């Protein structure tokens, strides 16, 4: 068994593939004050700097602390910083009491030995959808409670498709989607926009096509993986997708779609609010698999976790805070605010009653996969980085799709061996 410090250093290196490495200050007062069931201050970290203390989310966090008989000191970090700060804080012995983290980071934190099992804390996850809890499950044990999930689909512009005489219902596989893009271009409009940037966002957006071809993340350079990468390259080469997909984040890709000039935009649940403000009629389609049907899509979203503490007497209150944040009433309220699909069928049903437009997203989440699921765990970041690098190489024309994925598989193999 590796020594704890070595484990943390290894985990930090792995996490660097998922998030940008940021310098960490000299620690925090995460241990707070007070121990046991009542009183004191408990620390809570989340990746929502856009929500201040006066927001619905900020108020809920504070209320959950009050209900548990304590004061919650909340600190919000950018998603790219939170994982590394968590690892470094644990190394320094001052991890927060409760922490909300992006789901692919959970396995890295578990490998570092800094998260408690939900079963050890007595947290009930029985009602959580299996594929959603799976993103935070390692060796059969879950290490957090998902607060919600999001994923990807294809937004489409009704006016653009109508002008090109394309029926959205005709888009059932890659061939019919490509045929639709050809018609759109012939009608003088733009085809599809997505993010192929050289970060985890690029991998996240590529996965539906990779999985939709039957690709296996442990065999990046299979014929199925090559087919997916060839599809994207051909779209750019034919002018069906813009060359700036290589620099597009999911945000800038959305901004392109929101101009009203594109027929399709691959993006997520979190853009629903912006879609309503776009000023044109839109619809949502599942991303098609190569030969028909819906492609598996990756689950996004965060898990509420309880880091390991020297003072185990703090866990009872931490459990109360987690339970409060993830009860059905609060999931319904916060997932609406965060544009998430709830992780339980009961709350999903209430969401659809309130907003029927969520139905295709709930269907997509139901068939989604965790990026670290299937036993990949901390191997995923080591695979993802070569994969997004291959996308960049092939789409830019620097290498053929086969050559790019051969290089990626070689790098991933060395990193996971």
Tab-separated table of C-alpha atoms in Angstrom:
chain	number	residue	atom	x	y	z
A	1	UNK	CA	0.000	0.000	0.000
A	2	UNK	CA	1.334	3.414	-0.900
A	3	UNK	CA	2.083	5.963	1.738
A	4	UNK	CA	-0.607	8.670	2.092
A	5	UNK	CA	1.612	11.492	0.821
A	6	UNK	CA	2.587	9.558	-2.273
A	7	UNK	CA	-1.060	8.726	-2.887
A	8	UNK	CA	-2.024	12.391	-2.708
A	9	UNK	CA	0.764	13.431	-5.037
A	10	UNK	CA	-0.289	10.747	-7.529
A	11	UNK	CA	-3.905	11.849	-7.268
A	12	UNK	CA	-3.017	15.493	-7.810
A	13	UNK	CA	-1.144	14.524	-10.969
A	14	UNK	CA	-4.133	12.564	-12.248
A	15	UNK	CA	-6.534	15.365	-11.420
A	16	UNK	CA	-4.428	17.749	-13.447
A	17	UNK	CA	-5.753	16.082	-16.592
A	18	UNK	CA	-9.306	17.002	-15.614
A	19	UNK	CA	-8.737	20.431	-14.140
A	20	UNK	CA	-6.221	23.220	-14.525
A	21	UNK	CA	-3.682	23.118	-11.727
A	22	UNK	CA	-4.021	26.171	-9.505
A	23	UNK	CA	-1.839	27.359	-6.683
A	24	UNK	CA	-3.289	26.799	-3.263
A	25	UNK	CA	-2.945	29.186	-0.366
A	26	UNK	CA	-1.614	28.279	3.013
A	27	UNK	CA	-4.694	26.347	4.058
A	28	UNK	CA	-8.023	27.325	5.575
A	29	UNK	CA	-9.868	27.141	8.833
A	30	UNK	CA	-11.718	24.102	7.525
A	31	UNK	CA	-11.649	22.326	10.852
A	32	UNK	CA	-13.915	25.120	12.059
A	33	UNK	CA	-14.884	25.278	15.670
A	34	UNK	CA	-16.932	22.939	17.729
A	35	UNK	CA	-17.337	19.191	17.580
A	36	UNK	CA	-20.169	16.801	18.114
A	37	UNK	CA	-23.831	17.172	17.378
A	38	UNK	CA	-24.566	20.839	18.058
A	39	UNK	CA	-22.968	24.255	17.780
A	40	UNK	CA	-19.833	25.445	16.037
A	41	UNK	CA	-18.910	26.179	12.469
A	42	UNK	CA	-18.846	23.647	9.638
A	43	UNK	CA	-17.116	24.347	6.355
A	44	UNK	CA	-18.647	23.692	2.956
A	45	UNK	CA	-16.994	23.995	-0.451
A	46	UNK	CA	-18.831	24.051	-3.773
A	47	UNK	CA	-18.128	24.924	-7.444
A	48	UNK	CA	-20.770	27.633	-7.723
A	49	UNK	CA	-19.038	31.018	-7.418
A	50	UNK	CA	-21.879	32.484	-9.495
A	51	UNK	CA	-24.183	32.087	-6.487
A	52	UNK	CA	-23.564	34.412	-3.542
A	53	UNK	CA	-25.020	34.237	-0.056
A	54	UNK	CA	-28.203	36.005	-1.160
A	55	UNK	CA	-28.964	33.444	-3.886
A	56	UNK	CA	-31.430	30.597	-3.462
A	57	UNK	CA	-28.505	28.172	-3.343
A	58	UNK	CA	-26.569	30.219	-0.799
A	59	UNK	CA	-29.628	30.513	1.401
A	60	UNK	CA	-30.291	26.764	1.225
A	61	UNK	CA	-26.747	25.909	2.313
A	62	UNK	CA	-27.037	28.292	5.246
A	63	UNK	CA	-30.466	26.923	6.197
A	64	UNK	CA	-29.241	23.327	6.129
A	65	UNK	CA	-26.561	24.335	8.613
A	66	UNK	CA	-29.059	26.132	10.835
A	67	UNK	CA	-31.374	23.105	10.748
A	68	UNK	CA	-28.432	20.969	11.853
A	69	UNK	CA	-27.714	23.354	14.740
A	70	UNK	CA	-24.508	24.824	13.327
A	71	UNK	CA	-23.221	27.688	11.202
A	72	UNK	CA	-22.031	26.768	7.732
A	73	UNK	CA	-19.084	28.686	6.334
A	74	UNK	CA	-19.444	28.323	2.583
A	75	UNK	CA	-16.574	28.846	0.111
A	76	UNK	CA	-17.185	28.688	-3.636
A	77	UNK	CA	-14.389	27.855	-6.058
A	78	UNK	CA	-14.299	27.531	-9.794
A	79	UNK	CA	-14.711	23.885	-10.799
A	80	UNK	CA	-11.195	23.822	-12.190
A	81	UNK	CA	-9.746	24.782	-8.804
A	82	UNK	CA	-11.898	22.837	-6.392
A	83	UNK	CA	-10.485	19.342	-6.872
A	84	UNK	CA	-6.871	20.363	-6.491
A	85	UNK	CA	-7.632	22.552	-3.494
A	86	UNK	CA	-9.426	19.596	-1.895
A	87	UNK	CA	-6.421	17.318	-2.372
A	88	UNK	CA	-4.012	19.885	-1.008
A	89	UNK	CA	-6.263	20.715	1.938
A	90	UNK	CA	-6.438	17.027	2.817
A	91	UNK	CA	-2.657	16.818	2.622
A	92	UNK	CA	-2.503	19.708	5.083
A	93	UNK	CA	-5.107	18.114	7.346
A	94	UNK	CA	-7.768	20.795	6.900
A	95	UNK	CA	-10.291	19.400	4.431
A	96	UNK	CA	-13.786	20.928	4.581
A	97	UNK	CA	-16.550	19.116	6.440
A	98	UNK	CA	-18.770	18.838	3.362
A	99	UNK	CA	-17.773	19.293	-0.257
A	100	UNK	CA	-19.633	19.362	-3.573
A	101	UNK	CA	-17.396	18.092	-6.396
A	102	UNK	CA	-17.685	17.321	-10.111
A	103	UNK	CA	-18.485	13.637	-10.541
A	104	UNK	CA	-15.318	12.492	-12.387
A	105	UNK	CA	-13.216	13.934	-9.550
A	106	UNK	CA	-14.777	11.606	-6.967
A	107	UNK	CA	-12.657	8.594	-7.925
A	108	UNK	CA	-9.469	10.644	-7.715
A	109	UNK	CA	-10.359	11.848	-4.227
A	110	UNK	CA	-11.223	8.282	-3.212
A	111	UNK	CA	-7.866	7.007	-4.430
A	112	UNK	CA	-6.266	9.692	-2.287
A	113	UNK	CA	-8.158	8.285	0.697
A	114	UNK	CA	-9.952	11.483	1.634
A	115	UNK	CA	-13.657	10.666	1.165
A	116	UNK	CA	-15.975	8.658	3.401
A	117	UNK	CA	-18.244	5.937	2.049
A	118	UNK	CA	-21.910	6.876	2.167
A	119	UNK	CA	-22.617	3.528	3.840
A	120	UNK	CA	-20.180	4.314	6.664
A	121	UNK	CA	-22.003	7.582	7.256
A	122	UNK	CA	-25.445	6.000	7.099
A	123	UNK	CA	-26.488	8.054	4.065
A	124	UNK	CA	-29.297	6.498	2.028
A	125	UNK	CA	-28.703	6.359	-1.725
A	126	UNK	CA	-31.234	3.616	-2.567
A	127	UNK	CA	-33.513	5.943	-4.555
A	128	UNK	CA	-30.735	7.364	-6.744
A	129	UNK	CA	-30.688	6.258	-10.388
A	130	UNK	CA	-27.999	3.591	-10.759
A	131	UNK	CA	-26.197	5.186	-13.669
A	132	UNK	CA	-26.045	8.529	-11.841
A	133	UNK	CA	-24.748	7.134	-8.543
A	134	UNK	CA	-22.383	4.989	-10.629
A	135	UNK	CA	-20.230	8.004	-11.416
A	136	UNK	CA	-19.329	8.166	-7.715
A	137	UNK	CA	-19.159	4.425	-7.054
A	138	UNK	CA	-15.807	2.687	-6.726
A	139	UNK	CA	-15.466	-1.058	-6.114
A	140	UNK	CA	-19.149	-1.266	-5.301
A	141	UNK	CA	-19.146	1.517	-2.696
A	142	UNK	CA	-20.574	5.005	-3.223
A	143	UNK	CA	-18.686	8.001	-1.889
A	144	UNK	CA	-21.217	10.795	-2.209
A	145	UNK	CA	-24.794	11.731	-2.991
A	146	UNK	CA	-25.467	13.324	-6.399
A	147	UNK	CA	-27.267	16.644	-6.244
A	148	UNK	CA	-28.346	16.363	-9.843
A	149	UNK	CA	-27.190	15.427	-13.303
A	150	UNK	CA	-26.885	17.027	-16.678
A	151	UNK	CA	-25.841	15.771	-20.050
A	152	UNK	CA	-25.721	16.548	-23.748
A	153	UNK	CA	-28.199	16.578	-26.633
A	154	UNK	CA	-28.652	18.406	-29.927
A	155	UNK	CA	-30.481	21.710	-29.875
A	156	UNK	CA	-31.906	22.591	-33.287
A	157	UNK	CA	-33.156	25.809	-34.867
A	158	UNK	CA	-36.644	25.209	-36.251
A	159	UNK	CA	-36.483	28.092	-38.750
A	160	UNK	CA	-33.141	27.015	-40.217
A	161	UNK	CA	-34.273	23.411	-40.625
A	162	UNK	CA	-37.581	24.483	-42.154
A	163	UNK	CA	-35.806	26.687	-44.710
A	164	UNK	CA	-33.595	23.732	-45.647
A	165	UNK	CA	-36.645	21.429	-45.835
A	166	UNK	CA	-35.284	19.162	-43.103
A	167	UNK	CA	-37.689	17.376	-40.784
A	168	UNK	CA	-36.008	17.014	-37.351
A	169	UNK	CA	-37.693	13.622	-36.991
A	170	UNK	CA	-35.667	12.399	-39.978
A	171	UNK	CA	-32.428	12.664	-37.991
A	172	UNK	CA	-32.034	9.124	-36.706
A	173	UNK	CA	-28.364	8.217	-37.306
A	174	UNK	CA	-25.105	9.721	-38.533
A	175	UNK	CA	-25.985	9.384	-42.206
A	176	UNK	CA	-29.298	11.214	-41.849
A	177	UNK	CA	-27.702	13.911	-39.691
A	178	UNK	CA	-24.944	14.465	-42.228
A	179	UNK	CA	-27.543	14.584	-45.016
A	180	UNK	CA	-29.417	17.244	-43.032
A	181	UNK	CA	-26.228	19.271	-42.637
A	182	UNK	CA	-25.642	19.085	-46.394
A	183	UNK	CA	-29.130	20.452	-47.074
A	184	UNK	CA	-28.644	23.246	-44.558
A	185	UNK	CA	-25.382	24.306	-46.196
A	186	UNK	CA	-27.028	24.213	-49.621
A	187	UNK	CA	-29.727	26.529	-48.261
A	188	UNK	CA	-27.064	29.052	-47.281
A	189	UNK	CA	-27.080	28.437	-43.544
A	190	UNK	CA	-24.555	26.931	-41.140
A	191	UNK	CA	-24.590	23.338	-39.988
A	192	UNK	CA	-23.531	22.260	-36.508
A	193	UNK	CA	-21.423	23.703	-33.737
A	194	UNK	CA	-19.801	21.892	-30.834
A	195	UNK	CA	-16.763	22.054	-28.571
A	196	UNK	CA	-13.613	20.187	-29.586
A	197	UNK	CA	-11.327	22.214	-27.330
A	198	UNK	CA	-8.212	20.610	-25.819
A	199	UNK	CA	-9.683	20.247	-22.328
A	200	UNK	CA	-12.110	17.901	-20.612
A	201	UNK	CA	-14.940	19.825	-22.274
A	202	UNK	CA	-13.696	18.532	-25.624
A	203	UNK	CA	-13.697	14.937	-24.394
A	204	UNK	CA	-17.126	15.397	-22.815
A	205	UNK	CA	-18.550	16.526	-26.159
A	206	UNK	CA	-16.765	13.836	-28.178
A	207	UNK	CA	-17.895	10.932	-25.991
A	208	UNK	CA	-21.464	10.628	-27.377
A	209	UNK	CA	-20.053	10.142	-30.865
A	210	UNK	CA	-17.285	7.820	-29.659
A	211	UNK	CA	-19.700	5.723	-27.592
A	212	UNK	CA	-22.348	6.043	-30.295
A	213	UNK	CA	-19.988	4.211	-32.655
A	214	UNK	CA	-19.482	1.508	-30.047
A	215	UNK	CA	-16.106	2.831	-28.944
A	216	UNK	CA	-14.324	1.538	-25.839
A	217	UNK	CA	-12.234	3.977	-23.791
A	218	UNK	CA	-9.630	1.298	-23.185
A	219	UNK	CA	-9.185	0.911	-26.973
A	220	UNK	CA	-9.156	4.448	-28.319
A	221	UNK	CA	-7.752	3.464	-31.714
A	222	UNK	CA	-10.295	0.809	-32.609
A	223	UNK	CA	-12.134	1.118	-35.921
A	224	UNK	CA	-15.149	2.364	-33.963
A	225	UNK	CA	-13.199	5.180	-32.349
A	226	UNK	CA	-11.676	6.101	-35.695
A	227	UNK	CA	-15.168	6.275	-37.227
A	228	UNK	CA	-16.275	8.824	-34.634
A	229	UNK	CA	-13.242	11.026	-35.094
A	230	UNK	CA	-13.541	10.774	-38.870
A	231	UNK	CA	-17.131	12.016	-38.619
A	232	UNK	CA	-16.060	15.201	-36.834
A	233	UNK	CA	-13.106	15.751	-39.189
A	234	UNK	CA	-15.287	15.286	-42.263
A	235	UNK	CA	-17.847	17.776	-40.953
A	236	UNK	CA	-15.167	20.435	-40.519
A	237	UNK	CA	-13.531	19.611	-43.862
A	238	UNK	CA	-16.899	19.870	-45.659
A	239	UNK	CA	-17.775	23.132	-43.925
A	240	UNK	CA	-20.687	21.613	-42.023
A	241	UNK	CA	-18.994	22.603	-38.759
A	242	UNK	CA	-16.774	25.665	-38.234
A	243	UNK	CA	-13.019	25.341	-37.824
A	244	UNK	CA	-13.254	27.224	-34.540
A	245	UNK	CA	-14.692	24.128	-32.848
A	246	UNK	CA	-11.040	23.515	-31.924
A	247	UNK	CA	-11.117	26.600	-29.708
A	248	UNK	CA	-14.776	26.472	-28.714
A	249	UNK	CA	-15.717	25.916	-25.126
A	250	UNK	CA	-19.264	24.755	-24.519
A	251	UNK	CA	-20.097	28.387	-23.746
A	252	UNK	CA	-18.663	29.842	-26.950
A	253	UNK	CA	-20.196	27.001	-28.938
A	254	UNK	CA	-23.565	27.959	-27.484
A	255	UNK	CA	-22.987	31.588	-28.382
A	256	UNK	CA	-22.507	30.518	-32.007
A	257	UNK	CA	-25.745	28.540	-31.986
A	258	UNK	CA	-27.536	31.474	-30.341
A	259	UNK	CA	-26.755	33.684	-33.359
A	260	UNK	CA	-29.605	31.861	-35.097
A	261	UNK	CA	-27.435	30.905	-38.064
A	262	UNK	CA	-26.771	27.268	-37.140
A	263	UNK	CA	-29.088	24.316	-37.603
A	264	UNK	CA	-27.711	22.296	-34.689
A	265	UNK	CA	-25.720	22.877	-31.528
A	266	UNK	CA	-24.411	20.135	-29.250
A	267	UNK	CA	-24.849	21.393	-25.729
A	268	UNK	CA	-26.268	20.672	-22.320
A	269	UNK	CA	-29.214	20.933	-20.014
A	270	UNK	CA	-27.667	24.037	-18.484
A	271	UNK	CA	-28.423	26.034	-21.649
A	272	UNK	CA	-32.208	25.643	-21.409
A	273	UNK	CA	-32.638	29.078	-19.867
A	274	UNK	CA	-30.529	30.639	-22.599
A	275	UNK	CA	-32.472	28.733	-25.255
A	276	UNK	CA	-35.681	30.375	-24.083
A	277	UNK	CA	-34.013	33.781	-24.484
A	278	UNK	CA	-32.462	33.064	-27.888
A	279	UNK	CA	-35.279	34.674	-29.842
A	280	UNK	CA	-35.998	31.781	-32.198
A	281	UNK	CA	-37.914	28.530	-32.043
A	282	UNK	CA	-35.830	25.575	-30.983
A	283	UNK	CA	-36.182	21.873	-30.301
A	284	UNK	CA	-34.061	19.161	-28.706
A	285	UNK	CA	-32.980	15.834	-30.204
A	286	UNK	CA	-31.055	12.967	-28.674
A	287	UNK	CA	-27.580	12.655	-30.170
A	288	UNK	CA	-27.894	9.803	-32.673
A	289	UNK	CA	-25.734	6.707	-32.547
A	290	UNK	CA	-23.894	5.756	-35.740
A	291	UNK	CA	-26.441	3.191	-36.882
A	292	UNK	CA	-29.549	4.583	-35.225
A	293	UNK	CA	-31.005	5.034	-31.809
A	294	UNK	CA	-29.757	7.360	-29.114
A	295	UNK	CA	-26.046	7.478	-28.395
A	296	UNK	CA	-24.912	7.030	-24.789
A	297	UNK	CA	-24.057	10.434	-23.360
A	298	UNK	CA	-21.808	11.298	-20.408
A	299	UNK	CA	-23.301	12.323	-17.098
A	300	UNK	CA	-22.317	15.678	-15.718
A	301	UNK	CA	-23.162	17.030	-12.304
A	302	UNK	CA	-21.814	17.072	-8.788
A	303	UNK	CA	-21.738	14.847	-5.706
A	304	UNK	CA	-22.118	16.022	-2.127
A	305	UNK	CA	-19.280	14.319	-0.265
A	306	UNK	CA	-17.960	14.151	3.286
A	307	UNK	CA	-14.149	14.294	3.475
A	308	UNK	CA	-12.276	12.310	6.111
A	309	UNK	CA	-11.775	14.225	9.373
A	310	UNK	CA	-9.518	13.522	12.335
A	311	UNK	CA	-12.447	14.406	14.581
A	312	UNK	CA	-14.957	11.736	13.589
A	313	UNK	CA	-17.496	13.287	15.951
A	314	UNK	CA	-18.178	15.873	13.253
A	315	UNK	CA	-19.687	13.337	10.879
A	316	UNK	CA	-23.158	13.313	12.467
A	317	UNK	CA	-23.702	16.972	11.659
A	318	UNK	CA	-22.107	16.632	8.230
A	319	UNK	CA	-24.557	13.827	7.484
A	320	UNK	CA	-27.461	16.098	8.467
A	321	UNK	CA	-26.221	18.802	6.100
A	322	UNK	CA	-25.874	16.336	3.204
A	323	UNK	CA	-29.309	14.846	3.892
A	324	UNK	CA	-30.858	18.301	3.936
A	325	UNK	CA	-29.249	19.366	0.654
A	326	UNK	CA	-30.371	16.188	-1.102
A	327	UNK	CA	-33.886	15.628	0.229
A	328	UNK	CA	-36.625	15.566	-2.394
A	329	UNK	CA	-38.007	19.036	-1.702
A	330	UNK	CA	-34.617	20.685	-1.884
A	331	UNK	CA	-33.567	18.682	-4.954
A	332	UNK	CA	-36.668	19.904	-6.762
A	333	UNK	CA	-35.908	23.502	-5.859
A	334	UNK	CA	-32.157	23.514	-6.445
A	335	UNK	CA	-32.128	21.383	-9.566
A	336	UNK	CA	-34.506	23.878	-11.148
A	337	UNK	CA	-32.128	26.676	-10.162
A	338	UNK	CA	-29.072	24.754	-11.383
A	339	UNK	CA	-30.807	23.421	-14.525
A	340	UNK	CA	-30.108	19.847	-13.418
A	341	UNK	CA	-32.109	16.704	-13.873
A	342	UNK	CA	-32.795	15.293	-10.420
A	343	UNK	CA	-31.090	11.989	-9.567
A	344	UNK	CA	-34.324	10.279	-8.439
A	345	UNK	CA	-37.359	9.216	-10.471
A	346	UNK	CA	-39.786	10.778	-7.999
A	347	UNK	CA	-38.275	14.254	-8.295
A	348	UNK	CA	-37.822	13.895	-12.068
A	349	UNK	CA	-41.565	13.304	-12.340
A	350	UNK	CA	-42.233	16.540	-10.477
A	351	UNK	CA	-39.765	18.384	-12.703
A	352	UNK	CA	-41.567	17.282	-15.877
A	353	UNK	CA	-44.913	18.356	-14.424
A	354	UNK	CA	-43.460	21.806	-13.794
A	355	UNK	CA	-41.578	22.001	-17.110
A	356	UNK	CA	-42.465	19.511	-19.889
A	357	UNK	CA	-39.420	20.712	-21.871
A	358	UNK	CA	-37.247	18.694	-19.499
A	359	UNK	CA	-38.630	15.364	-20.756
A	360	UNK	CA	-36.001	14.738	-23.481
A	361	UNK	CA	-33.247	15.632	-21.023
A	362	UNK	CA	-34.560	13.228	-18.415
A	363	UNK	CA	-34.643	10.522	-21.080
A	364	UNK	CA	-31.058	11.359	-22.034
A	365	UNK	CA	-29.864	11.228	-18.434
A	366	UNK	CA	-31.561	7.850	-17.995
A	367	UNK	CA	-29.261	6.341	-20.634
A	368	UNK	CA	-26.154	8.344	-19.716
A	369	UNK	CA	-22.846	6.886	-18.536
A	370	UNK	CA	-20.451	8.077	-15.884
A	371	UNK	CA	-17.071	8.910	-17.370
A	372	UNK	CA	-15.292	7.013	-14.607
A	373	UNK	CA	-17.815	4.135	-14.515
A	374	UNK	CA	-17.152	0.599	-15.654
A	375	UNK	CA	-14.103	0.286	-13.438
A	376	UNK	CA	-12.165	3.126	-15.092
A	377	UNK	CA	-12.010	5.298	-11.977
A	378	UNK	CA	-8.776	7.276	-11.916
A	379	UNK	CA	-7.740	5.809	-15.271
A	380	UNK	CA	-10.261	8.088	-16.978
A	381	UNK	CA	-8.233	11.335	-16.752
A	382	UNK	CA	-5.202	9.497	-18.154
A	383	UNK	CA	-7.312	8.362	-21.109
A	384	UNK	CA	-9.239	11.593	-21.614
A	385	UNK	CA	-6.252	13.866	-22.159
A	386	UNK	CA	-4.771	11.798	-25.025
A	387	UNK	CA	-8.270	11.502	-26.477
A	388	UNK	CA	-8.901	15.256	-26.626
A	389	UNK	CA	-5.367	15.699	-27.999
A	390	UNK	CA	-6.210	13.206	-30.767
A	391	UNK	CA	-9.369	15.147	-31.598
A	392	UNK	CA	-7.305	18.310	-31.965
A	393	UNK	CA	-4.689	16.596	-34.139
A	394	UNK	CA	-7.178	14.985	-36.489
A	395	UNK	CA	-9.688	17.804	-36.851
A	396	UNK	CA	-6.871	20.309	-37.510
A	397	UNK	CA	-5.445	18.021	-40.187
A	398	UNK	CA	-2.122	17.482	-38.417
A	399	UNK	CA	-2.701	13.713	-38.355
A	400	UNK	CA	-5.199	11.278	-39.793
A	401	UNK	CA	-7.854	10.041	-37.351
A	402	UNK	CA	-6.151	6.634	-37.216
A	403	UNK	CA	-2.702	8.117	-36.570
A	404	UNK	CA	-4.057	10.504	-33.946
A	405	UNK	CA	-5.842	7.734	-32.053
A	406	UNK	CA	-2.875	5.364	-32.357
A	407	UNK	CA	-0.785	8.016	-30.598
A	408	UNK	CA	-3.520	8.545	-28.026
A	409	UNK	CA	-3.830	4.836	-27.272
A	410	UNK	CA	-0.081	4.552	-26.813
A	411	UNK	CA	-0.060	7.458	-24.350
A	412	UNK	CA	-3.130	6.207	-22.494
A	413	UNK	CA	-1.696	2.711	-22.288
A	414	UNK	CA	1.489	3.969	-20.676
A	415	UNK	CA	-0.472	6.080	-18.228
A	416	UNK	CA	-2.830	3.328	-17.097
A	417	UNK	CA	-0.391	0.402	-17.007
